[in-house]
mmCIF file of N, CA and C in Angstrom:
data_model
loop_
_atom_site.group_PDB
_atom_site.id
_atom_site.type_symbol
_atom_site.label_atom_id
_atom_site.label_comp_id
_atom_site.label_asym_id
_atom_site.label_seq_id
_atom_site.Cartn_x
_atom_site.Cartn_y
_atom_site.Cartn_z
ATOM 1 N N UNK A 1 9.528 -7.321 17.209
ATOM 2 C CA UNK A 1 8.308 -8.170 17.017
ATOM 3 C C UNK A 1 8.407 -9.030 15.763
ATOM 4 N N UNK A 2 8.115 -10.216 15.691
ATOM 5 C CA UNK A 2 8.284 -11.010 14.678
ATOM 6 C C UNK A 2 7.180 -10.998 13.666
ATOM 7 N N UNK A 3 7.349 -11.359 12.399
ATOM 8 C CA UNK A 3 6.464 -11.229 11.340
ATOM 9 C C UNK A 3 5.600 -12.431 11.292
ATOM 10 N N UNK A 4 4.342 -12.276 10.822
ATOM 11 C CA UNK A 4 3.426 -13.235 10.512
ATOM 12 C C UNK A 4 2.928 -13.047 9.020
ATOM 13 N N UNK A 5 2.347 -14.024 8.530
ATOM 14 C CA UNK A 5 1.875 -13.887 7.086
ATOM 15 C C UNK A 5 0.531 -13.388 7.119
ATOM 16 N N UNK A 6 0.188 -12.339 6.322
ATOM 17 C CA UNK A 6 -1.026 -11.815 6.128
ATOM 18 C C UNK A 6 -1.421 -11.973 4.608
ATOM 19 N N UNK A 7 -2.754 -11.998 4.281
ATOM 20 C CA UNK A 7 -3.256 -12.067 2.945
ATOM 21 C C UNK A 7 -4.031 -10.862 2.590
ATOM 22 N N UNK A 8 -4.096 -10.646 1.204
ATOM 23 C CA UNK A 8 -4.801 -9.558 0.862
ATOM 24 C C UNK A 8 -5.162 -9.760 -0.601
ATOM 25 N N UNK A 9 -6.013 -8.804 -1.177
ATOM 26 C CA UNK A 9 -6.331 -8.879 -2.569
ATOM 27 C C UNK A 9 -7.322 -7.904 -2.951
ATOM 28 N N UNK A 10 -7.853 -8.007 -4.148
ATOM 29 C CA UNK A 10 -8.859 -7.102 -4.615
ATOM 30 C C UNK A 10 -10.261 -7.573 -4.293
ATOM 31 N N UNK A 11 -11.288 -6.880 -4.653
ATOM 32 C CA UNK A 11 -12.747 -7.132 -4.385
ATOM 33 C C UNK A 11 -13.150 -8.385 -4.961
ATOM 34 N N UNK A 12 -12.849 -8.633 -6.225
ATOM 35 C CA UNK A 12 -13.412 -9.834 -6.933
ATOM 36 C C UNK A 12 -12.520 -10.969 -6.779
ATOM 37 N N UNK A 13 -11.477 -10.951 -6.097
ATOM 38 C CA UNK A 13 -10.576 -12.090 -5.920
ATOM 39 C C UNK A 13 -9.673 -12.470 -6.979
ATOM 40 N N UNK A 14 -9.578 -11.754 -8.044
ATOM 41 C CA UNK A 14 -8.676 -12.033 -9.128
ATOM 42 C C UNK A 14 -7.288 -11.840 -8.825
ATOM 43 N N UNK A 15 -7.084 -10.838 -7.940
ATOM 44 C CA UNK A 15 -5.648 -10.597 -7.422
ATOM 45 C C UNK A 15 -5.569 -10.925 -6.032
ATOM 46 N N UNK A 16 -4.539 -11.847 -5.648
ATOM 47 C CA UNK A 16 -4.355 -12.328 -4.263
ATOM 48 C C UNK A 16 -2.913 -12.319 -4.022
ATOM 49 N N UNK A 17 -2.546 -11.880 -2.824
ATOM 50 C CA UNK A 17 -1.130 -11.861 -2.448
ATOM 51 C C UNK A 17 -1.016 -12.086 -0.964
ATOM 52 N N UNK A 18 0.229 -12.377 -0.484
ATOM 53 C CA UNK A 18 0.513 -12.508 0.932
ATOM 54 C C UNK A 18 1.804 -11.723 1.211
ATOM 55 N N UNK A 19 1.969 -11.339 2.415
ATOM 56 C CA UNK A 19 3.197 -10.620 2.861
ATOM 57 C C UNK A 19 3.382 -10.812 4.332
ATOM 58 N N UNK A 20 4.698 -10.729 4.735
ATOM 59 C CA UNK A 20 5.071 -10.827 5.978
ATOM 60 C C UNK A 20 5.327 -9.504 6.736
ATOM 61 N N UNK A 21 4.625 -9.398 7.819
ATOM 62 C CA UNK A 21 4.713 -8.217 8.621
ATOM 63 C C UNK A 21 4.266 -8.483 10.056
ATOM 64 N N UNK A 22 4.580 -7.570 10.989
ATOM 65 C CA UNK A 22 4.099 -7.806 12.414
ATOM 66 C C UNK A 22 2.607 -7.823 12.467
ATOM 67 N N UNK A 23 2.005 -8.411 13.518
ATOM 68 C CA UNK A 23 0.608 -8.387 13.780
ATOM 69 C C UNK A 23 0.022 -6.970 13.994
ATOM 70 N N UNK A 24 0.939 -6.106 14.544
ATOM 71 C CA UNK A 24 0.609 -4.696 14.793
ATOM 72 C C UNK A 24 1.413 -3.814 13.924
ATOM 73 N N UNK A 25 0.972 -3.074 13.105
ATOM 74 C CA UNK A 25 1.650 -2.186 12.115
ATOM 75 C C UNK A 25 1.180 -0.788 12.179
ATOM 76 N N UNK A 26 2.148 0.185 11.689
ATOM 77 C CA UNK A 26 1.847 1.448 11.493
ATOM 78 C C UNK A 26 0.995 1.586 10.209
ATOM 79 N N UNK A 27 0.097 2.545 10.259
ATOM 80 C CA UNK A 27 -0.667 2.806 9.058
ATOM 81 C C UNK A 27 -0.507 4.296 8.736
ATOM 82 N N UNK A 28 -0.291 4.672 7.508
ATOM 83 C CA UNK A 28 -0.222 5.984 7.102
ATOM 84 C C UNK A 28 -1.366 6.419 6.460
ATOM 85 N N UNK A 29 -1.932 7.540 6.986
ATOM 86 C CA UNK A 29 -3.152 8.267 6.401
ATOM 87 C C UNK A 29 -2.626 9.421 5.631
ATOM 88 N N UNK A 30 -2.917 9.398 4.363
ATOM 89 C CA UNK A 30 -2.353 10.483 3.480
ATOM 90 C C UNK A 30 -3.632 11.307 2.945
ATOM 91 N N UNK A 31 -3.451 12.541 2.794
ATOM 92 C CA UNK A 31 -4.511 13.456 2.196
ATOM 93 C C UNK A 31 -4.277 13.937 0.770
ATOM 94 N N UNK A 32 -3.398 13.204 0.007
ATOM 95 C CA UNK A 32 -3.227 13.634 -1.332
ATOM 96 C C UNK A 32 -4.516 13.307 -2.073
ATOM 97 N N UNK A 33 -4.560 13.812 -3.326
ATOM 98 C CA UNK A 33 -5.844 13.609 -4.079
ATOM 99 C C UNK A 33 -6.168 12.203 -4.313
ATOM 100 N N UNK A 34 -5.116 11.354 -4.523
ATOM 101 C CA UNK A 34 -5.459 9.936 -4.799
ATOM 102 C C UNK A 34 -5.997 9.167 -3.598
ATOM 103 N N UNK A 35 -5.179 9.359 -2.455
ATOM 104 C CA UNK A 35 -5.560 8.654 -1.276
ATOM 105 C C UNK A 35 -6.979 9.141 -0.667
ATOM 106 N N UNK A 36 -7.101 10.487 -0.707
ATOM 107 C CA UNK A 36 -8.256 11.065 -0.266
ATOM 108 C C UNK A 36 -9.595 10.488 -1.020
ATOM 109 N N UNK A 37 -9.386 10.447 -2.335
ATOM 110 C CA UNK A 37 -10.595 9.957 -3.117
ATOM 111 C C UNK A 37 -10.783 8.595 -3.139
ATOM 112 N N UNK A 38 -9.707 7.767 -2.734
ATOM 113 C CA UNK A 38 -9.927 6.309 -2.654
ATOM 114 C C UNK A 38 -10.010 5.787 -1.362
ATOM 115 N N UNK A 39 -9.847 6.556 -0.229
ATOM 116 C CA UNK A 39 -9.849 6.013 1.126
ATOM 117 C C UNK A 39 -8.712 5.076 1.395
ATOM 118 N N UNK A 40 -7.614 5.277 0.686
ATOM 119 C CA UNK A 40 -6.428 4.451 0.797
ATOM 120 C C UNK A 40 -5.755 4.509 2.235
ATOM 121 N N UNK A 41 -5.324 3.325 2.885
ATOM 122 C CA UNK A 41 -4.636 3.347 4.195
ATOM 123 C C UNK A 41 -3.457 2.632 3.891
ATOM 124 N N UNK A 42 -2.240 3.218 4.011
ATOM 125 C CA UNK A 42 -0.944 2.642 3.686
ATOM 126 C C UNK A 42 -0.325 1.728 4.774
ATOM 127 N N UNK A 43 0.138 0.519 4.437
ATOM 128 C CA UNK A 43 0.927 -0.330 5.150
ATOM 129 C C UNK A 43 2.190 -0.547 4.358
ATOM 130 N N UNK A 44 3.276 -0.029 4.562
ATOM 131 C CA UNK A 44 4.535 -0.178 3.911
ATOM 132 C C UNK A 44 5.125 -1.531 4.087
ATOM 133 N N UNK A 45 5.385 -2.307 3.038
ATOM 134 C CA UNK A 45 5.884 -3.601 3.054
ATOM 135 C C UNK A 45 7.129 -3.793 2.205
ATOM 136 N N UNK A 46 8.311 -4.162 2.611
ATOM 137 C CA UNK A 46 9.553 -4.259 1.834
ATOM 138 C C UNK A 46 9.204 -5.230 0.729
ATOM 139 N N UNK A 47 9.669 -4.919 -0.469
ATOM 140 C CA UNK A 47 9.310 -5.809 -1.736
ATOM 141 C C UNK A 47 9.580 -7.243 -1.479
ATOM 142 N N UNK A 48 10.716 -7.571 -0.780
ATOM 143 C CA UNK A 48 10.961 -9.017 -0.688
ATOM 144 C C UNK A 48 10.049 -9.776 0.299
ATOM 145 N N UNK A 49 9.216 -9.015 0.999
ATOM 146 C CA UNK A 49 8.280 -9.648 1.846
ATOM 147 C C UNK A 49 6.844 -9.897 1.339
ATOM 148 N N UNK A 50 6.761 -9.552 0.024
ATOM 149 C CA UNK A 50 5.355 -9.623 -0.580
ATOM 150 C C UNK A 50 5.388 -10.640 -1.693
ATOM 151 N N UNK A 51 4.454 -11.506 -1.731
ATOM 152 C CA UNK A 51 4.398 -12.589 -2.795
ATOM 153 C C UNK A 51 3.062 -12.612 -3.468
ATOM 154 N N UNK A 52 2.966 -12.515 -4.765
ATOM 155 C CA UNK A 52 1.741 -12.656 -5.424
ATOM 156 C C UNK A 52 1.426 -14.133 -5.445
ATOM 157 N N UNK A 53 0.206 -14.523 -5.037
ATOM 158 C CA UNK A 53 -0.242 -15.900 -5.138
ATOM 159 C C UNK A 53 -0.840 -16.125 -6.605
ATOM 160 N N UNK A 54 -1.654 -15.134 -7.071
ATOM 161 C CA UNK A 54 -2.006 -15.161 -8.440
ATOM 162 C C UNK A 54 -2.627 -13.808 -8.809
ATOM 163 N N UNK A 55 -2.829 -13.549 -10.019
ATOM 164 C CA UNK A 55 -3.476 -12.272 -10.490
ATOM 165 C C UNK A 55 -2.620 -11.189 -10.811
ATOM 166 N N UNK A 56 -1.310 -11.225 -10.561
ATOM 167 C CA UNK A 56 -0.447 -9.976 -10.849
ATOM 168 C C UNK A 56 -0.668 -9.566 -12.270
ATOM 169 N N UNK A 57 -1.066 -10.652 -13.186
ATOM 170 C CA UNK A 57 -1.302 -10.133 -14.578
ATOM 171 C C UNK A 57 -2.659 -9.477 -14.758
ATOM 172 N N UNK A 58 -3.509 -9.448 -13.686
ATOM 173 C CA UNK A 58 -4.791 -8.836 -13.876
ATOM 174 C C UNK A 58 -4.688 -7.340 -13.323
ATOM 175 N N UNK A 59 -3.517 -6.892 -12.981
ATOM 176 C CA UNK A 59 -3.363 -5.540 -12.579
ATOM 177 C C UNK A 59 -2.967 -4.520 -13.625
ATOM 178 N N UNK A 60 -3.639 -3.441 -13.620
ATOM 179 C CA UNK A 60 -3.394 -2.402 -14.580
ATOM 180 C C UNK A 60 -2.701 -1.252 -13.824
ATOM 181 N N UNK A 61 -1.745 -0.597 -14.466
ATOM 182 C CA UNK A 61 -0.838 0.390 -13.715
ATOM 183 C C UNK A 61 -1.280 1.817 -14.236
ATOM 184 N N UNK A 62 -1.414 2.688 -13.258
ATOM 185 C CA UNK A 62 -1.887 4.118 -13.526
ATOM 186 C C UNK A 62 -0.759 4.978 -12.880
ATOM 187 N N UNK A 63 -0.351 5.917 -13.686
ATOM 188 C CA UNK A 63 0.725 6.867 -13.110
ATOM 189 C C UNK A 63 0.199 8.279 -13.448
ATOM 190 N N UNK A 64 0.656 9.250 -12.689
ATOM 191 C CA UNK A 64 0.444 10.587 -12.946
ATOM 192 C C UNK A 64 1.530 11.447 -12.369
ATOM 193 N N UNK A 65 1.540 12.733 -12.561
ATOM 194 C CA UNK A 65 2.482 13.704 -11.975
ATOM 195 C C UNK A 65 3.878 13.232 -12.424
ATOM 196 N N UNK A 66 4.781 12.837 -11.611
ATOM 197 C CA UNK A 66 6.155 12.471 -11.796
ATOM 198 C C UNK A 66 6.175 11.078 -12.489
ATOM 199 N N UNK A 67 5.102 10.338 -12.356
ATOM 200 C CA UNK A 67 5.202 8.947 -13.002
ATOM 201 C C UNK A 67 5.872 7.886 -12.142
ATOM 202 N N UNK A 68 6.549 8.318 -10.989
ATOM 203 C CA UNK A 68 7.308 7.373 -10.151
ATOM 204 C C UNK A 68 6.382 6.364 -9.345
ATOM 205 N N UNK A 69 5.353 6.819 -8.813
ATOM 206 C CA UNK A 69 4.437 5.870 -8.233
ATOM 207 C C UNK A 69 3.738 5.062 -9.296
ATOM 208 N N UNK A 70 3.581 3.697 -9.021
ATOM 209 C CA UNK A 70 2.917 2.773 -9.882
ATOM 210 C C UNK A 70 1.585 2.286 -9.268
ATOM 211 N N UNK A 71 0.639 2.947 -9.526
ATOM 212 C CA UNK A 71 -0.784 2.594 -8.862
ATOM 213 C C UNK A 71 -1.265 1.319 -9.612
ATOM 214 N N UNK A 72 -1.567 0.265 -8.920
ATOM 215 C CA UNK A 72 -2.012 -1.015 -9.559
ATOM 216 C C UNK A 72 -3.458 -1.278 -9.201
ATOM 217 N N UNK A 73 -4.258 -1.298 -10.235
ATOM 218 C CA UNK A 73 -5.719 -1.599 -10.050
ATOM 219 C C UNK A 73 -6.022 -2.874 -10.762
ATOM 220 N N UNK A 74 -6.947 -3.587 -10.108
ATOM 221 C CA UNK A 74 -7.519 -4.810 -10.744
ATOM 222 C C UNK A 74 -8.389 -4.461 -11.893
ATOM 223 N N UNK A 75 -7.966 -5.061 -13.076
ATOM 224 C CA UNK A 75 -8.603 -4.746 -14.228
ATOM 225 C C UNK A 75 -10.002 -5.325 -14.428
ATOM 226 N N UNK A 76 -10.431 -6.101 -13.373
ATOM 227 C CA UNK A 76 -11.809 -6.619 -13.397
ATOM 228 C C UNK A 76 -12.665 -5.693 -12.531
ATOM 229 N N UNK A 77 -12.330 -5.662 -11.198
ATOM 230 C CA UNK A 77 -13.192 -4.882 -10.291
ATOM 231 C C UNK A 77 -12.726 -3.454 -10.042
ATOM 232 N N UNK A 78 -11.627 -3.080 -10.393
ATOM 233 C CA UNK A 78 -11.094 -1.719 -10.232
ATOM 234 C C UNK A 78 -10.578 -1.258 -8.982
ATOM 235 N N UNK A 79 -10.472 -2.197 -7.990
ATOM 236 C CA UNK A 79 -9.967 -1.959 -6.627
ATOM 237 C C UNK A 79 -8.326 -1.831 -6.748
ATOM 238 N N UNK A 80 -7.859 -1.003 -6.001
ATOM 239 C CA UNK A 80 -6.385 -0.788 -5.822
ATOM 240 C C UNK A 80 -5.955 -1.419 -4.446
ATOM 241 N N UNK A 81 -5.492 -2.706 -4.454
ATOM 242 C CA UNK A 81 -5.120 -3.245 -3.251
ATOM 243 C C UNK A 81 -3.652 -2.995 -2.849
ATOM 244 N N UNK A 82 -2.830 -2.523 -3.791
ATOM 245 C CA UNK A 82 -1.429 -2.275 -3.487
ATOM 246 C C UNK A 82 -0.923 -1.466 -4.606
ATOM 247 N N UNK A 83 0.355 -0.866 -4.371
ATOM 248 C CA UNK A 83 0.983 -0.165 -5.333
ATOM 249 C C UNK A 83 2.410 0.093 -4.996
ATOM 250 N N UNK A 84 3.249 0.511 -6.012
ATOM 251 C CA UNK A 84 4.677 0.959 -5.743
ATOM 252 C C UNK A 84 4.614 2.293 -5.453
ATOM 253 N N UNK A 85 4.875 2.789 -4.161
ATOM 254 C CA UNK A 85 4.910 4.207 -3.889
ATOM 255 C C UNK A 85 6.119 4.915 -4.325
ATOM 256 N N UNK A 86 5.907 6.137 -4.608
ATOM 257 C CA UNK A 86 7.060 7.094 -4.744
ATOM 258 C C UNK A 86 7.850 7.337 -3.510
ATOM 259 N N UNK A 87 7.169 7.391 -2.349
ATOM 260 C CA UNK A 87 7.710 7.693 -1.172
ATOM 261 C C UNK A 87 8.670 6.540 -0.593
ATOM 262 N N UNK A 88 8.366 5.255 -0.987
ATOM 263 C CA UNK A 88 9.230 4.192 -0.597
ATOM 264 C C UNK A 88 9.323 3.304 -1.865
ATOM 265 N N UNK A 89 10.389 3.608 -2.684
ATOM 266 C CA UNK A 89 10.430 2.986 -3.993
ATOM 267 C C UNK A 89 10.899 1.546 -4.019
ATOM 268 N N UNK A 90 11.484 1.059 -2.761
ATOM 269 C CA UNK A 90 11.897 -0.365 -2.615
ATOM 270 C C UNK A 90 10.868 -1.186 -1.797
ATOM 271 N N UNK A 91 9.602 -0.664 -1.841
ATOM 272 C CA UNK A 91 8.634 -1.422 -0.942
ATOM 273 C C UNK A 91 7.269 -1.381 -1.764
ATOM 274 N N UNK A 92 6.291 -2.053 -1.217
ATOM 275 C CA UNK A 92 4.925 -2.033 -1.704
ATOM 276 C C UNK A 92 4.132 -1.199 -0.665
ATOM 277 N N UNK A 93 3.176 -0.491 -1.044
ATOM 278 C CA UNK A 93 2.126 0.021 -0.172
ATOM 279 C C UNK A 93 0.949 -0.796 -0.340
ATOM 280 N N UNK A 94 0.591 -1.531 0.815
ATOM 281 C CA UNK A 94 -0.611 -2.363 0.796
ATOM 282 C C UNK A 94 -1.877 -1.517 1.406
ATOM 283 N N UNK A 95 -2.939 -1.661 0.805
ATOM 284 C CA UNK A 95 -4.007 -0.847 1.275
ATOM 285 C C UNK A 95 -4.682 -1.707 2.476
ATOM 286 N N UNK A 96 -4.596 -1.257 3.796
ATOM 287 C CA UNK A 96 -5.120 -1.897 4.895
ATOM 288 C C UNK A 96 -6.531 -2.491 4.641
ATOM 289 N N UNK A 97 -7.299 -1.672 3.960
ATOM 290 C CA UNK A 97 -8.629 -2.149 3.653
ATOM 291 C C UNK A 97 -8.863 -3.322 2.832
ATOM 292 N N UNK A 98 -7.719 -3.790 2.162
ATOM 293 C CA UNK A 98 -7.678 -4.930 1.241
ATOM 294 C C UNK A 98 -7.000 -6.123 1.990
ATOM 295 N N UNK A 99 -6.659 -5.921 3.284
ATOM 296 C CA UNK A 99 -5.992 -7.125 3.949
ATOM 297 C C UNK A 99 -7.080 -7.940 4.583
ATOM 298 N N UNK A 100 -6.965 -9.210 4.574
ATOM 299 C CA UNK A 100 -8.068 -10.048 5.178
ATOM 300 C C UNK A 100 -8.107 -9.869 6.704
ATOM 301 N N UNK A 101 -9.270 -9.749 7.223
ATOM 302 C CA UNK A 101 -9.489 -9.504 8.596
ATOM 303 C C UNK A 101 -8.902 -10.510 9.553
ATOM 304 N N UNK A 102 -8.452 -10.117 10.729
ATOM 305 C CA UNK A 102 -8.102 -11.103 11.744
ATOM 306 C C UNK A 102 -6.697 -11.339 12.030
ATOM 307 N N UNK A 103 -5.748 -10.756 11.137
ATOM 308 C CA UNK A 103 -4.396 -11.051 11.403
ATOM 309 C C UNK A 103 -3.599 -9.774 11.783
ATOM 310 N N UNK A 104 -4.196 -8.597 11.430
ATOM 311 C CA UNK A 104 -3.554 -7.320 11.499
ATOM 312 C C UNK A 104 -4.277 -6.308 12.363
ATOM 313 N N UNK A 105 -3.563 -5.610 13.295
ATOM 314 C CA UNK A 105 -4.057 -4.578 14.047
ATOM 315 C C UNK A 105 -3.172 -3.237 13.790
ATOM 316 N N UNK A 106 -3.883 -2.133 13.935
ATOM 317 C CA UNK A 106 -3.107 -0.931 13.807
ATOM 318 C C UNK A 106 -2.402 -0.529 15.169
ATOM 319 N N UNK A 107 -1.141 -0.323 15.025
ATOM 320 C CA UNK A 107 -0.288 0.045 16.198
ATOM 321 C C UNK A 107 -0.394 1.544 16.400
ATOM 322 N N UNK A 108 -0.268 2.287 15.313
ATOM 323 C CA UNK A 108 -0.449 3.703 15.375
ATOM 324 C C UNK A 108 -0.784 4.199 13.911
ATOM 325 N N UNK A 109 -1.434 5.370 13.955
ATOM 326 C CA UNK A 109 -1.709 5.977 12.493
ATOM 327 C C UNK A 109 -0.790 7.235 12.459
ATOM 328 N N UNK A 110 -0.272 7.275 11.281
ATOM 329 C CA UNK A 110 0.675 8.421 10.982
ATOM 330 C C UNK A 110 0.034 9.328 9.934
ATOM 331 N N UNK A 111 -0.306 10.490 10.238
ATOM 332 C CA UNK A 111 -0.840 11.509 9.379
ATOM 333 C C UNK A 111 0.215 11.997 8.487
ATOM 334 N N UNK A 112 -0.127 12.079 7.155
ATOM 335 C CA UNK A 112 0.903 12.577 6.182
ATOM 336 C C UNK A 112 0.129 13.518 5.291
ATOM 337 N N UNK A 113 0.612 14.817 5.272
ATOM 338 C CA UNK A 113 0.054 15.868 4.412
ATOM 339 C C UNK A 113 0.607 15.667 3.073
ATOM 340 N N UNK A 114 -0.035 14.849 2.208
ATOM 341 C CA UNK A 114 0.384 14.536 0.874
ATOM 342 C C UNK A 114 0.061 15.645 -0.135
ATOM 343 N N UNK A 115 -0.955 16.563 0.391
ATOM 344 C CA UNK A 115 -1.155 17.794 -0.441
ATOM 345 C C UNK A 115 0.057 18.570 -0.659
ATOM 346 N N UNK A 116 0.988 18.531 0.249
ATOM 347 C CA UNK A 116 2.361 19.133 0.178
ATOM 348 C C UNK A 116 3.407 18.067 0.260
ATOM 349 N N UNK A 117 3.364 17.147 -0.680
ATOM 350 C CA UNK A 117 4.183 15.905 -0.793
ATOM 351 C C UNK A 117 5.675 16.305 -0.754
ATOM 352 N N UNK A 118 6.124 17.268 -1.494
ATOM 353 C CA UNK A 118 7.537 17.667 -1.402
ATOM 354 C C UNK A 118 8.049 18.236 -0.167
ATOM 355 N N UNK A 119 7.152 18.954 0.517
ATOM 356 C CA UNK A 119 7.480 19.521 1.749
ATOM 357 C C UNK A 119 7.335 18.655 2.983
ATOM 358 N N UNK A 120 6.785 17.483 2.880
ATOM 359 C CA UNK A 120 6.613 16.593 3.981
ATOM 360 C C UNK A 120 7.151 15.250 3.752
ATOM 361 N N UNK A 121 7.721 14.799 2.736
ATOM 362 C CA UNK A 121 8.181 13.572 2.528
ATOM 363 C C UNK A 121 9.276 13.009 3.468
ATOM 364 N N UNK A 122 10.240 13.958 3.649
ATOM 365 C CA UNK A 122 11.338 13.703 4.562
ATOM 366 C C UNK A 122 10.837 13.229 5.957
ATOM 367 N N UNK A 123 9.812 13.994 6.410
ATOM 368 C CA UNK A 123 9.285 13.572 7.746
ATOM 369 C C UNK A 123 8.575 12.130 7.731
ATOM 370 N N UNK A 124 7.976 11.927 6.622
ATOM 371 C CA UNK A 124 7.247 10.470 6.532
ATOM 372 C C UNK A 124 8.239 9.424 6.509
ATOM 373 N N UNK A 125 9.338 9.719 5.688
ATOM 374 C CA UNK A 125 10.381 8.575 5.617
ATOM 375 C C UNK A 125 11.021 8.331 6.981
ATOM 376 N N UNK A 126 11.141 9.423 7.731
ATOM 377 C CA UNK A 126 11.752 9.292 9.067
ATOM 378 C C UNK A 126 10.843 8.559 10.001
ATOM 379 N N UNK A 127 9.535 8.625 9.837
ATOM 380 C CA UNK A 127 8.509 7.901 10.674
ATOM 381 C C UNK A 127 8.382 6.493 10.370
ATOM 382 N N UNK A 128 8.528 6.101 9.003
ATOM 383 C CA UNK A 128 8.259 4.704 8.557
ATOM 384 C C UNK A 128 9.445 3.844 8.231
#
């Protein structure tokens, strides 16, 4: 399936980006404390397929636990439209909820038990 360009960003519009991905994508639903509390829905995008249009300087980075994941929040509205995941260090995880409507459909949902991250990460990497 060929890629098309999708756009995304934060709530206030200070952060805007675009990325190339199929029209139908797999979405990972994680139940770790961070994803559960924020309602985050993961669309993994190779780093070379994502481009910031503007506002990457408006992102604040939050880390915890191992510090490997780089959670990116807009420093104006507080929304996390994307981040650098520990699970896929050469990719971005884009929040499906922050992608502009109309270009992307969910092909399948992958449940990931992030509460036991270490015990389940190999299975997720095999799926995505």
